[in-house]
Amino acid sequence: MNESPNLSTEAMCRILGTKHPVPLTPADMAQSLRVAFYPPVIHSQRLDNFLRRLRLGLIHSGVKVISYQEALAEGSDGRIGEGIVLIAPGEGEAGNLAIDHVASLSNNTVVAVLDGTLPGIGDTRLQRRVDALIGALVWHMAHVLIYVDDLSWTICNMNGAINTFSLEMLEDRILHSLIPKLAAPVVPPEKSDFEIREDVFNGSSPDYKVTVEDMLAGAELWGRTGLLASQTKIAELVFRNNRYRRIAGAYLNWRTGMSYGFLAHQLPVLAQPALDLDEAAPILKRLDWTEKDFLELDGCLCVALKLQSKRFLVRVPEISVLCTRSGCEKTSFDPAQDLVKLGLNNGRMILATPKGIGEGGDCEPSFDTATILAHAVGNAIVASILKKVKPCSKFCLALSRKGLALAHWHGYLDPSVLPLGYYLYGQANPPVSCSTPQAAIYALSGKFAALQRSFEEGVEYLGDVHEEPSHGTNMIGESLVDLAHLVAGTAM
């Protein structure tokens, strides 16, 4: 993906509160990586051959490959320096796995390269594939798994992706499939990333009645689709020893479980009409918006989107979203305990936890929080522009009256079922998970490009579908019930 023609990557990072720069193309991702290979305990000819080709493929893609000794020299106490990806061949031994030699679980990515195939890989049921994958990840204590046989290799990672490629395609897939997973790793959000408002959110409040009712009814319907996997409980997973169990628990911020997909509902936003810069005050017209397309006015972040050769100045509003907490049963949740209120204001994420949960409760934000908020703030920005050019827009009315629903599942939608006015995007993006800053930027840039397409085609913009290759789909709509009905029977 190249920088959006509608808004700069720097501006999108400012909206989301993401540190800039963020590598967005496979080539830039490769340039951002440093990789070392952990010495193997047990050799096999098949793994040795694969590792040799993998090393060369990484180097040819632009990755800096350093020796294990160089990696150790950057760290201390027998651990490699932060930021280095460590590739470890073979099963390894408890107490001497690659994970025992990294500085940080969040700032080092461990890749286990294994001989054979992932158990359960051929199961047609999502739940069994997910359980098998998570079980393998915690047994090998790795963020990414690569399985190698005589004809193919399979990449698996924490976002639930399982992708198998021919060994003949090795170098191409290293750049376009493996490198994005290494450069944009799955990292659970921590509460330190947020402005925390403990014990203040009341899901039973009349203010949220309609939204919560839709979420409950929608959750039941989504459960029937079979597209959302149930919670995998950390306590039920098999670890090599209790020390590794504690390491995994700390990495997950002591979440009790993991589940894939999310159900969320953006609360209503009364969008203010964007300002057409051709009609703006002289002081704004004189600014060079091609050099910098965002600024602060009166303490409010403003961005200047380019659409159809015009620039629209938008005040980015504070947005709020109700969302299921990380790890809960998405299709059968308790509104009193399993809903959190997420917010984004001037680049700062906000987390409001339910009343009565207390500090010891398992109420962690979704792994996919950044992407959820990116879609929500993108909706508000789109509504602001539509309010200027089409004041009676159905999209604006829906967002202002009841808000908008957002669902994410690990599957894809048949484009032919999309209503007129819905736009699909993201198919050509690098395969990263929802939990990465890249996914959030792709969500924003794709949404703005979708709005541009609606203008060019003369079709009223009603919503969009964000496809994430090798991962899944995000879709917005007026309600989760509506989305469940649309997706049921049509997802691929």
Short mmCIF file of C-alpha atoms in Angstrom, two decimals:
data_model
loop_
_atom_site.label_atom_id
_atom_site.label_comp_id
_atom_site.label_asym_id
_atom_site.label_seq_id
_atom_site.Cartn_x
_atom_site.Cartn_y
_atom_site.Cartn_z
CA MET A 1 0.00 0.00 0.00
CA ASN A 2 1.27 3.48 -0.88
CA GLU A 3 0.38 6.60 1.07
CA SER A 4 -3.28 7.51 0.71
CA PRO A 5 -3.95 10.14 -1.96
CA ASN A 6 -6.64 11.57 0.31
CA LEU A 7 -4.73 12.11 3.57
CA SER A 8 -1.08 11.69 4.56
CA THR A 9 0.07 8.80 6.70
CA GLU A 10 1.44 11.33 9.19
CA ALA A 11 -2.03 12.87 9.56
CA MET A 12 -3.64 9.46 10.05
CA CYS A 13 -1.05 8.59 12.70
CA ARG A 14 -1.87 11.86 14.45
CA ILE A 15 -5.60 11.06 14.41
CA LEU A 16 -4.97 7.61 15.89
CA GLY A 17 -2.23 8.59 18.31
CA THR A 18 0.20 6.22 16.57
CA LYS A 19 3.92 6.87 16.54
CA HIS A 20 5.11 7.89 13.07
CA PRO A 21 6.55 6.46 10.86
CA VAL A 22 4.78 3.12 10.42
CA PRO A 23 6.05 0.86 7.59
CA LEU A 24 3.10 0.16 5.30
CA THR A 25 4.52 -1.66 2.27
CA PRO A 26 6.32 -5.04 2.28
CA ALA A 27 9.52 -3.34 1.08
CA ASP A 28 9.41 -0.75 3.88
CA MET A 29 8.54 -3.49 6.38
CA ALA A 30 11.58 -5.48 5.27
CA GLN A 31 13.81 -2.45 5.71
CA SER A 32 12.52 -2.04 9.27
CA LEU A 33 13.47 -5.58 10.34
CA ARG A 34 16.53 -7.11 11.91
CA VAL A 35 16.61 -10.89 12.19
CA ALA A 36 18.85 -13.44 13.89
CA PHE A 37 18.77 -17.25 13.81
CA TYR A 38 18.82 -19.15 17.10
CA PRO A 39 21.27 -22.10 17.10
CA PRO A 40 19.36 -25.35 16.52
CA VAL A 41 19.44 -28.10 19.15
CA ILE A 42 18.50 -30.88 16.71
CA HIS A 43 19.22 -30.74 12.99
CA SER A 44 17.20 -32.18 10.11
CA GLN A 45 18.15 -31.98 6.46
CA ARG A 46 14.75 -30.62 5.49
CA LEU A 47 14.92 -27.79 8.05
CA ASP A 48 18.54 -27.01 7.22
CA ASN A 49 17.66 -26.63 3.53
CA PHE A 50 14.64 -24.48 4.32
CA LEU A 51 16.56 -22.25 6.76
CA ARG A 52 19.28 -21.65 4.19
CA ARG A 53 16.71 -20.52 1.62
CA LEU A 54 14.83 -18.51 4.24
CA ARG A 55 17.97 -16.61 5.23
CA LEU A 56 18.78 -15.78 1.60
CA GLY A 57 15.17 -14.79 0.91
CA LEU A 58 15.13 -12.40 3.87
CA ILE A 59 18.39 -10.80 2.77
CA HIS A 60 17.21 -10.43 -0.84
CA SER A 61 14.00 -8.80 0.43
CA GLY A 62 15.99 -6.11 2.23
CA VAL A 63 15.97 -7.50 5.78
CA LYS A 64 19.13 -7.04 7.84
CA VAL A 65 20.18 -10.50 9.04
CA ILE A 66 22.70 -10.53 11.89
CA SER A 67 24.42 -13.37 13.70
CA TYR A 68 23.08 -14.72 16.97
CA GLN A 69 26.26 -13.54 18.70
CA GLU A 70 25.71 -9.99 17.40
CA ALA A 71 22.14 -10.14 18.68
CA LEU A 72 23.36 -11.25 22.12
CA ALA A 73 25.97 -8.48 22.17
CA GLU A 74 23.18 -5.91 21.86
CA GLY A 75 21.43 -7.32 24.93
CA SER A 76 22.57 -8.56 28.30
CA ASP A 77 22.39 -11.60 30.59
CA GLY A 78 22.21 -14.04 27.72
CA ARG A 79 19.29 -12.24 26.04
CA ILE A 80 19.26 -10.60 22.63
CA GLY A 81 18.65 -6.90 22.15
CA GLU A 82 15.13 -5.50 21.87
CA GLY A 83 13.56 -5.22 18.44
CA ILE A 84 15.33 -8.23 16.94
CA VAL A 85 13.30 -11.08 15.43
CA LEU A 86 14.63 -14.47 16.56
CA ILE A 87 14.04 -17.47 14.26
CA ALA A 88 14.38 -20.79 16.06
CA PRO A 89 14.47 -24.16 14.24
CA GLY A 90 13.21 -27.40 15.75
CA GLU A 91 11.29 -28.38 18.86
CA GLY A 92 13.82 -26.98 21.32
CA GLU A 93 14.22 -27.87 24.98
CA ALA A 94 12.36 -26.48 27.98
CA GLY A 95 14.56 -23.91 29.72
CA ASN A 96 16.52 -23.27 26.56
CA LEU A 97 13.86 -22.19 24.07
CA ALA A 98 14.33 -19.04 22.01
CA ILE A 99 11.82 -17.28 24.27
CA ASP A 100 14.29 -17.75 27.17
CA HIS A 101 16.79 -15.55 25.33
CA VAL A 102 14.77 -12.49 24.32
CA ALA A 103 14.76 -9.15 26.10
CA SER A 104 11.05 -8.46 25.75
CA LEU A 105 7.99 -10.47 24.76
CA SER A 106 6.46 -7.33 23.27
CA ASN A 107 9.56 -6.01 21.49
CA ASN A 108 11.05 -9.25 20.23
CA THR A 109 9.24 -11.65 17.92
CA VAL A 110 10.03 -15.37 18.14
CA VAL A 111 9.49 -17.57 15.09
CA ALA A 112 9.53 -21.35 15.54
CA VAL A 113 10.38 -23.32 12.38
CA LEU A 114 9.14 -26.89 12.67
CA ASP A 115 9.40 -30.08 10.66
CA GLY A 116 5.98 -31.41 9.60
CA THR A 117 2.47 -29.95 9.64
CA LEU A 118 0.31 -28.17 12.20
CA PRO A 119 -1.98 -30.70 13.95
CA GLY A 120 -5.61 -30.03 13.03
CA ILE A 121 -4.73 -27.84 10.04
CA GLY A 122 -7.17 -29.70 7.80
CA ASP A 123 -10.16 -29.38 10.13
CA THR A 124 -13.01 -27.52 8.48
CA ARG A 125 -14.30 -26.17 11.80
CA LEU A 126 -12.97 -22.76 12.78
CA GLN A 127 -13.05 -23.55 16.51
CA ARG A 128 -10.85 -26.64 16.19
CA ARG A 129 -8.34 -24.88 13.96
CA VAL A 130 -8.12 -21.97 16.41
CA ASP A 131 -7.70 -24.26 19.41
CA ALA A 132 -5.00 -26.27 17.62
CA LEU A 133 -3.14 -23.11 16.63
CA ILE A 134 -3.19 -21.54 20.09
CA GLY A 135 -2.16 -24.83 21.65
CA ALA A 136 0.84 -25.05 19.31
CA LEU A 137 1.84 -21.41 19.89
CA VAL A 138 1.97 -21.79 23.68
CA TRP A 139 3.70 -25.18 23.53
CA HIS A 140 6.49 -23.78 21.36
CA MET A 141 6.34 -20.35 23.08
CA ALA A 142 6.48 -18.50 19.78
CA HIS A 143 4.62 -15.61 18.18
CA VAL A 144 4.83 -17.14 14.68
CA LEU A 145 5.05 -20.79 13.63
CA ILE A 146 6.40 -22.07 10.32
CA TYR A 147 5.79 -25.71 9.41
CA VAL A 148 7.85 -27.26 6.60
CA ASP A 149 7.26 -30.46 4.64
CA ASP A 150 8.66 -31.76 1.36
CA LEU A 151 6.41 -29.66 -0.88
CA SER A 152 5.12 -26.71 1.11
CA TRP A 153 5.52 -24.40 4.05
CA THR A 154 2.83 -23.01 6.33
CA ILE A 155 2.88 -19.72 8.24
CA CYS A 156 0.74 -19.46 11.40
CA ASN A 157 0.54 -16.62 13.86
CA MET A 158 -1.43 -15.25 16.78
CA ASN A 159 -4.04 -13.53 14.63
CA GLY A 160 -5.42 -16.92 13.65
CA ALA A 161 -3.92 -16.91 10.15
CA ILE A 162 -2.84 -20.26 8.69
CA ASN A 163 -1.40 -19.91 5.18
CA THR A 164 0.22 -22.70 3.16
CA PHE A 165 2.43 -22.01 0.14
CA SER A 166 4.45 -24.09 -2.29
CA LEU A 167 8.19 -24.16 -1.60
CA GLU A 168 8.60 -22.99 -5.20
CA MET A 169 7.04 -19.66 -4.13
CA LEU A 170 9.32 -19.25 -1.14
CA GLU A 171 11.09 -15.97 -1.93
CA ASP A 172 7.95 -14.17 -3.12
CA ARG A 173 5.96 -15.28 -0.08
CA ILE A 174 8.79 -14.33 2.28
CA LEU A 175 8.38 -10.72 1.15
CA HIS A 176 4.62 -10.56 0.80
CA SER A 177 3.39 -12.96 3.53
CA LEU A 178 6.05 -13.59 6.17
CA ILE A 179 7.70 -10.18 6.44
CA PRO A 180 4.41 -8.31 7.14
CA LYS A 181 3.76 -10.70 10.04
CA LEU A 182 7.22 -10.04 11.45
CA ALA A 183 7.19 -6.27 10.94
CA ALA A 184 3.62 -5.86 12.24
CA PRO A 185 3.48 -8.36 15.12
CA VAL A 186 0.42 -9.06 17.25
CA VAL A 187 0.95 -7.14 20.49
CA PRO A 188 -1.84 -6.98 23.10
CA PRO A 189 -2.75 -3.40 24.04
CA GLU A 190 -1.88 -2.52 27.61
CA LYS A 191 -3.85 -0.31 29.95
CA SER A 192 -0.90 2.07 29.98
CA ASP A 193 -1.81 2.82 26.34
CA PHE A 194 -5.10 4.37 27.52
CA GLU A 195 -6.58 7.06 29.63
CA ILE A 196 -8.27 4.71 32.10
CA ARG A 197 -11.65 5.48 33.62
CA GLU A 198 -12.11 2.66 36.11
CA ASP A 199 -15.48 1.51 37.39
CA VAL A 200 -17.53 4.19 35.61
CA PHE A 201 -19.24 2.52 32.66
CA ASN A 202 -22.78 1.34 33.29
CA GLY A 203 -24.06 -0.84 30.44
CA SER A 204 -27.52 -0.86 32.06
CA SER A 205 -27.90 2.90 31.71
CA PRO A 206 -30.89 4.03 29.63
CA ASP A 207 -28.40 5.95 27.48
CA TYR A 208 -27.13 2.64 26.06
CA LYS A 209 -30.36 0.63 26.07
CA VAL A 210 -30.96 0.52 22.31
CA THR A 211 -27.29 -0.13 21.55
CA VAL A 212 -26.93 -2.93 24.09
CA GLU A 213 -30.16 -4.57 22.92
CA ASP A 214 -28.84 -4.63 19.37
CA MET A 215 -25.50 -6.03 20.55
CA LEU A 216 -27.20 -8.83 22.50
CA ALA A 217 -29.56 -9.76 19.67
CA GLY A 218 -26.74 -9.45 17.15
CA ALA A 219 -24.43 -11.62 19.28
CA GLU A 220 -26.98 -14.43 19.28
CA LEU A 221 -27.35 -14.25 15.51
CA TRP A 222 -23.59 -14.08 14.98
CA GLY A 223 -23.28 -17.18 17.15
CA ARG A 224 -25.52 -19.06 14.73
CA THR A 225 -23.30 -18.14 11.77
CA GLY A 226 -20.39 -20.12 13.24
CA LEU A 227 -18.01 -17.36 12.17
CA LEU A 228 -16.92 -16.30 15.66
CA ALA A 229 -14.78 -18.75 17.61
CA SER A 230 -15.54 -19.31 21.29
CA GLN A 231 -13.13 -18.36 24.04
CA THR A 232 -9.97 -20.43 24.33
CA LYS A 233 -9.25 -20.47 28.07
CA ILE A 234 -5.63 -19.92 29.00
CA ALA A 235 -5.99 -22.15 32.09
CA GLU A 236 -6.89 -25.12 29.88
CA LEU A 237 -3.85 -24.87 27.59
CA VAL A 238 -0.87 -27.21 27.94
CA PHE A 239 2.49 -25.56 28.64
CA ARG A 240 5.86 -27.23 29.03
CA ASN A 241 6.11 -25.90 32.58
CA ASN A 242 4.54 -23.35 34.91
CA ARG A 243 7.23 -20.78 34.16
CA TYR A 244 6.12 -20.62 30.53
CA ARG A 245 2.51 -20.38 31.69
CA ARG A 246 3.45 -17.31 33.73
CA ILE A 247 5.35 -15.80 30.79
CA ALA A 248 2.34 -16.22 28.52
CA GLY A 249 0.04 -14.80 31.21
CA ALA A 250 2.20 -11.69 31.59
CA TYR A 251 2.38 -11.21 27.81
CA LEU A 252 -1.43 -11.35 27.61
CA ASN A 253 -1.77 -8.93 30.56
CA TRP A 254 -3.34 -11.78 32.55
CA ARG A 255 -6.32 -12.20 30.27
CA THR A 256 -8.19 -15.39 31.16
CA GLY A 257 -8.77 -16.32 27.54
CA MET A 258 -8.47 -15.46 23.87
CA SER A 259 -11.23 -15.27 21.28
CA TYR A 260 -11.20 -14.21 17.66
CA GLY A 261 -13.46 -11.59 16.12
CA PHE A 262 -15.27 -8.71 17.79
CA LEU A 263 -18.70 -7.12 18.00
CA ALA A 264 -18.85 -3.38 18.59
CA HIS A 265 -21.23 -0.46 18.24
CA GLN A 266 -20.18 3.13 17.73
CA LEU A 267 -22.25 5.56 19.77
CA PRO A 268 -24.03 8.39 17.93
CA VAL A 269 -21.97 11.28 16.57
CA LEU A 270 -23.54 14.52 15.38
CA ALA A 271 -21.07 15.37 12.63
CA GLN A 272 -20.34 19.02 11.93
CA PRO A 273 -20.19 19.91 8.23
CA ALA A 274 -16.68 19.98 6.81
CA LEU A 275 -15.33 23.26 5.51
CA ASP A 276 -14.58 23.51 1.81
CA LEU A 277 -11.20 25.24 1.74
CA ASP A 278 -12.19 27.09 -1.43
CA GLU A 279 -14.71 28.91 0.76
CA ALA A 280 -12.45 29.24 3.79
CA ALA A 281 -11.01 32.33 5.39
CA PRO A 282 -7.91 33.77 3.68
CA ILE A 283 -5.63 32.71 6.55
CA LEU A 284 -6.54 29.05 5.95
CA LYS A 285 -6.27 29.34 2.18
CA ARG A 286 -2.73 30.65 2.47
CA LEU A 287 -1.49 27.54 4.29
CA ASP A 288 0.40 24.94 2.26
CA TRP A 289 -1.89 21.94 2.75
CA THR A 290 0.19 19.80 0.40
CA GLU A 291 3.11 20.05 2.82
CA LYS A 292 1.12 19.37 5.98
CA ASP A 293 -2.53 18.36 5.92
CA PHE A 294 -3.35 18.60 9.63
CA LEU A 295 -3.15 21.19 12.38
CA GLU A 296 -4.69 22.13 15.71
CA LEU A 297 -7.29 24.89 15.85
CA ASP A 298 -8.48 26.02 19.27
CA GLY A 299 -7.22 22.77 20.80
CA CYS A 300 -9.03 20.60 18.25
CA LEU A 301 -7.28 18.43 15.67
CA CYS A 302 -8.24 19.34 12.11
CA VAL A 303 -7.37 17.43 8.96
CA ALA A 304 -7.63 18.44 5.30
CA LEU A 305 -8.78 15.59 3.09
CA LYS A 306 -8.34 15.82 -0.64
CA LEU A 307 -11.41 14.54 -2.50
CA GLN A 308 -12.15 15.16 -6.18
CA SER A 309 -9.43 17.83 -6.44
CA LYS A 310 -10.92 19.72 -3.47
CA ARG A 311 -9.75 19.91 0.12
CA PHE A 312 -12.17 19.60 3.00
CA LEU A 313 -11.18 20.74 6.46
CA VAL A 314 -12.65 18.45 9.13
CA ARG A 315 -12.59 18.89 12.89
CA VAL A 316 -11.94 15.40 14.23
CA PRO A 317 -14.54 14.78 16.95
CA GLU A 318 -14.25 12.61 20.04
CA ILE A 319 -15.82 9.23 19.36
CA SER A 320 -16.99 6.41 21.63
CA VAL A 321 -17.62 2.71 20.99
CA LEU A 322 -19.17 -0.06 23.08
CA CYS A 323 -17.21 -3.26 22.56
CA THR A 324 -16.93 -6.73 23.99
CA ARG A 325 -13.89 -7.07 26.23
CA SER A 326 -10.93 -9.17 25.20
CA GLY A 327 -11.39 -12.90 25.61
CA CYS A 328 -15.07 -13.00 26.55
CA GLU A 329 -17.68 -15.19 24.86
CA LYS A 330 -18.56 -12.83 22.03
CA THR A 331 -21.79 -14.61 21.09
CA SER A 332 -23.17 -14.87 24.63
CA PHE A 333 -21.87 -12.02 26.72
CA ASP A 334 -22.98 -10.40 29.94
CA PRO A 335 -23.48 -6.64 29.38
CA ALA A 336 -22.70 -5.93 33.01
CA GLN A 337 -19.24 -7.54 32.87
CA ASP A 338 -18.23 -8.08 29.26
CA LEU A 339 -18.75 -4.64 27.70
CA VAL A 340 -16.25 -1.80 27.83
CA LYS A 341 -16.53 1.71 26.48
CA LEU A 342 -13.68 2.73 24.20
CA GLY A 343 -12.97 6.28 23.12
CA LEU A 344 -10.61 8.35 21.01
CA ASN A 345 -10.06 12.03 21.63
CA ASN A 346 -7.33 14.08 19.98
CA GLY A 347 -5.19 10.99 19.43
CA ARG A 348 -5.62 9.63 22.96
CA MET A 349 -7.35 6.28 23.50
CA ILE A 350 -9.80 6.04 26.40
CA LEU A 351 -10.95 2.92 28.24
CA ALA A 352 -13.94 2.99 30.59
CA THR A 353 -14.45 -0.24 32.53
CA PRO A 354 -17.77 -1.50 33.96
CA LYS A 355 -19.03 -0.58 37.38
CA GLY A 356 -18.35 -3.25 39.99
CA ILE A 357 -15.50 -4.96 38.12
CA GLY A 358 -12.73 -3.51 40.25
CA GLU A 359 -9.01 -3.50 39.55
CA GLY A 360 -8.62 -7.28 39.77
CA GLY A 361 -11.27 -8.07 37.16
CA ASP A 362 -10.42 -9.44 33.73
CA CYS A 363 -11.54 -6.44 31.71
CA GLU A 364 -8.82 -5.93 29.14
CA PRO A 365 -9.44 -4.05 25.87
CA SER A 366 -9.72 -5.99 22.63
CA PHE A 367 -6.49 -6.77 20.78
CA ASP A 368 -8.14 -4.97 17.86
CA THR A 369 -8.88 -1.71 19.69
CA ALA A 370 -6.83 0.51 17.34
CA THR A 371 -8.69 -0.78 14.28
CA ILE A 372 -12.08 -0.48 16.00
CA LEU A 373 -11.37 3.14 16.85
CA ALA A 374 -9.94 3.80 13.37
CA HIS A 375 -13.20 2.70 11.79
CA ALA A 376 -15.22 4.77 14.25
CA VAL A 377 -13.26 7.99 13.79
CA GLY A 378 -13.17 7.36 10.05
CA ASN A 379 -16.96 7.08 10.06
CA ALA A 380 -17.19 10.45 11.82
CA ILE A 381 -14.83 12.12 9.34
CA VAL A 382 -16.74 10.67 6.37
CA ALA A 383 -20.01 11.86 7.90
CA SER A 384 -18.58 15.37 8.28
CA ILE A 385 -17.72 15.53 4.59
CA LEU A 386 -21.07 14.07 3.56
CA LYS A 387 -22.81 16.62 5.78
CA LYS A 388 -21.20 19.30 3.64
CA VAL A 389 -21.90 17.83 0.19
CA LYS A 390 -25.08 15.85 0.90
CA PRO A 391 -26.75 17.07 4.12
CA CYS A 392 -29.53 14.42 4.00
CA SER A 393 -27.09 11.52 3.62
CA LYS A 394 -28.48 8.25 4.99
CA PHE A 395 -25.03 7.49 6.43
CA CYS A 396 -24.99 10.78 8.40
CA LEU A 397 -28.51 10.21 9.68
CA ALA A 398 -27.72 6.67 10.83
CA LEU A 399 -24.55 7.76 12.65
CA SER A 400 -26.25 10.71 14.35
CA ARG A 401 -29.39 8.84 15.44
CA LYS A 402 -28.28 5.40 16.59
CA GLY A 403 -24.59 5.14 15.77
CA LEU A 404 -23.11 2.36 13.64
CA ALA A 405 -22.34 -1.30 14.26
CA LEU A 406 -18.98 -2.92 13.49
CA ALA A 407 -18.27 -6.64 13.26
CA HIS A 408 -15.05 -8.52 12.62
CA TRP A 409 -14.87 -12.19 11.74
CA HIS A 410 -12.22 -14.53 10.39
CA GLY A 411 -13.69 -15.05 6.96
CA TYR A 412 -14.59 -13.13 3.83
CA LEU A 413 -17.71 -11.86 2.13
CA ASP A 414 -18.92 -12.55 -1.38
CA PRO A 415 -18.73 -9.04 -2.94
CA SER A 416 -21.81 -9.74 -5.06
CA VAL A 417 -24.06 -9.62 -1.96
CA LEU A 418 -23.06 -6.07 -1.02
CA PRO A 419 -25.84 -3.49 -1.29
CA LEU A 420 -25.35 -0.62 -3.73
CA GLY A 421 -23.42 2.10 -1.92
CA TYR A 422 -21.21 -0.32 0.01
CA TYR A 423 -17.54 -0.41 -0.95
CA LEU A 424 -15.04 -3.24 -0.47
CA TYR A 425 -11.37 -2.39 0.05
CA GLY A 426 -8.14 -3.78 1.47
CA GLN A 427 -7.67 -6.87 -0.73
CA ALA A 428 -4.25 -5.70 -1.93
CA ASN A 429 -2.89 -4.67 1.48
CA PRO A 430 -0.11 -6.64 3.17
CA PRO A 431 -1.49 -9.41 5.44
CA VAL A 432 -1.41 -7.95 8.94
CA SER A 433 -3.75 -8.52 11.85
CA CYS A 434 -6.39 -6.16 13.25
CA SER A 435 -4.25 -5.53 16.32
CA THR A 436 -1.51 -3.64 14.45
CA PRO A 437 -1.10 0.08 13.75
CA GLN A 438 -0.86 -0.84 10.06
CA ALA A 439 -4.38 -2.32 10.12
CA ALA A 440 -5.75 0.85 11.71
CA ILE A 441 -4.12 3.02 9.03
CA TYR A 442 -5.37 0.71 6.26
CA ALA A 443 -8.88 1.03 7.74
CA LEU A 444 -8.76 4.84 7.63
CA SER A 445 -7.12 5.21 4.24
CA GLY A 446 -9.40 2.61 2.68
CA LYS A 447 -12.50 4.30 4.05
CA PHE A 448 -11.46 7.64 2.55
CA ALA A 449 -10.70 5.96 -0.77
CA ALA A 450 -14.15 4.32 -0.66
CA LEU A 451 -15.75 7.73 -0.19
CA GLN A 452 -13.75 9.02 -3.16
CA ARG A 453 -15.04 6.14 -5.29
CA SER A 454 -18.63 6.90 -4.31
CA PHE A 455 -18.17 10.51 -5.48
CA GLU A 456 -16.59 9.39 -8.75
CA GLU A 457 -19.37 6.86 -9.43
CA GLY A 458 -22.18 9.16 -8.34
CA VAL A 459 -23.46 6.54 -5.88
CA GLU A 460 -24.52 7.51 -2.37
CA TYR A 461 -22.04 6.20 0.19
CA LEU A 462 -23.73 3.89 2.69
CA GLY A 463 -20.84 1.98 4.26
CA ASP A 464 -17.79 -0.15 3.63
CA VAL A 465 -16.21 -3.56 4.07
CA HIS A 466 -12.55 -3.74 5.07
CA GLU A 467 -10.96 -7.01 3.96
CA GLU A 468 -7.74 -8.02 5.71
CA PRO A 469 -5.83 -10.61 3.65
CA SER A 470 -4.98 -13.83 5.52
CA HIS A 471 -6.97 -12.58 8.47
CA GLY A 472 -10.62 -11.63 8.06
CA THR A 473 -13.15 -8.87 7.48
CA ASN A 474 -14.41 -5.73 9.23
CA MET A 475 -17.83 -4.45 8.20
CA ILE A 476 -19.95 -1.54 9.34
CA GLY A 477 -23.73 -1.30 9.25
CA GLU A 478 -26.70 0.21 11.02
CA SER A 479 -26.95 -2.74 13.45
CA LEU A 480 -25.23 -5.99 14.33
CA VAL A 481 -28.50 -7.77 13.61
CA ASP A 482 -28.51 -6.38 10.05
CA LEU A 483 -24.87 -7.38 9.57
CA ALA A 484 -25.50 -10.92 10.83
CA HIS A 485 -28.40 -11.36 8.41
CA LEU A 486 -26.32 -10.05 5.50
CA VAL A 487 -23.25 -12.17 6.29
CA ALA A 488 -25.05 -15.42 7.19
CA GLY A 489 -24.83 -17.84 4.31
CA THR A 490 -22.71 -15.52 2.16
CA ALA A 491 -19.35 -15.50 3.97
CA MET A 492 -16.50 -17.38 2.30
#
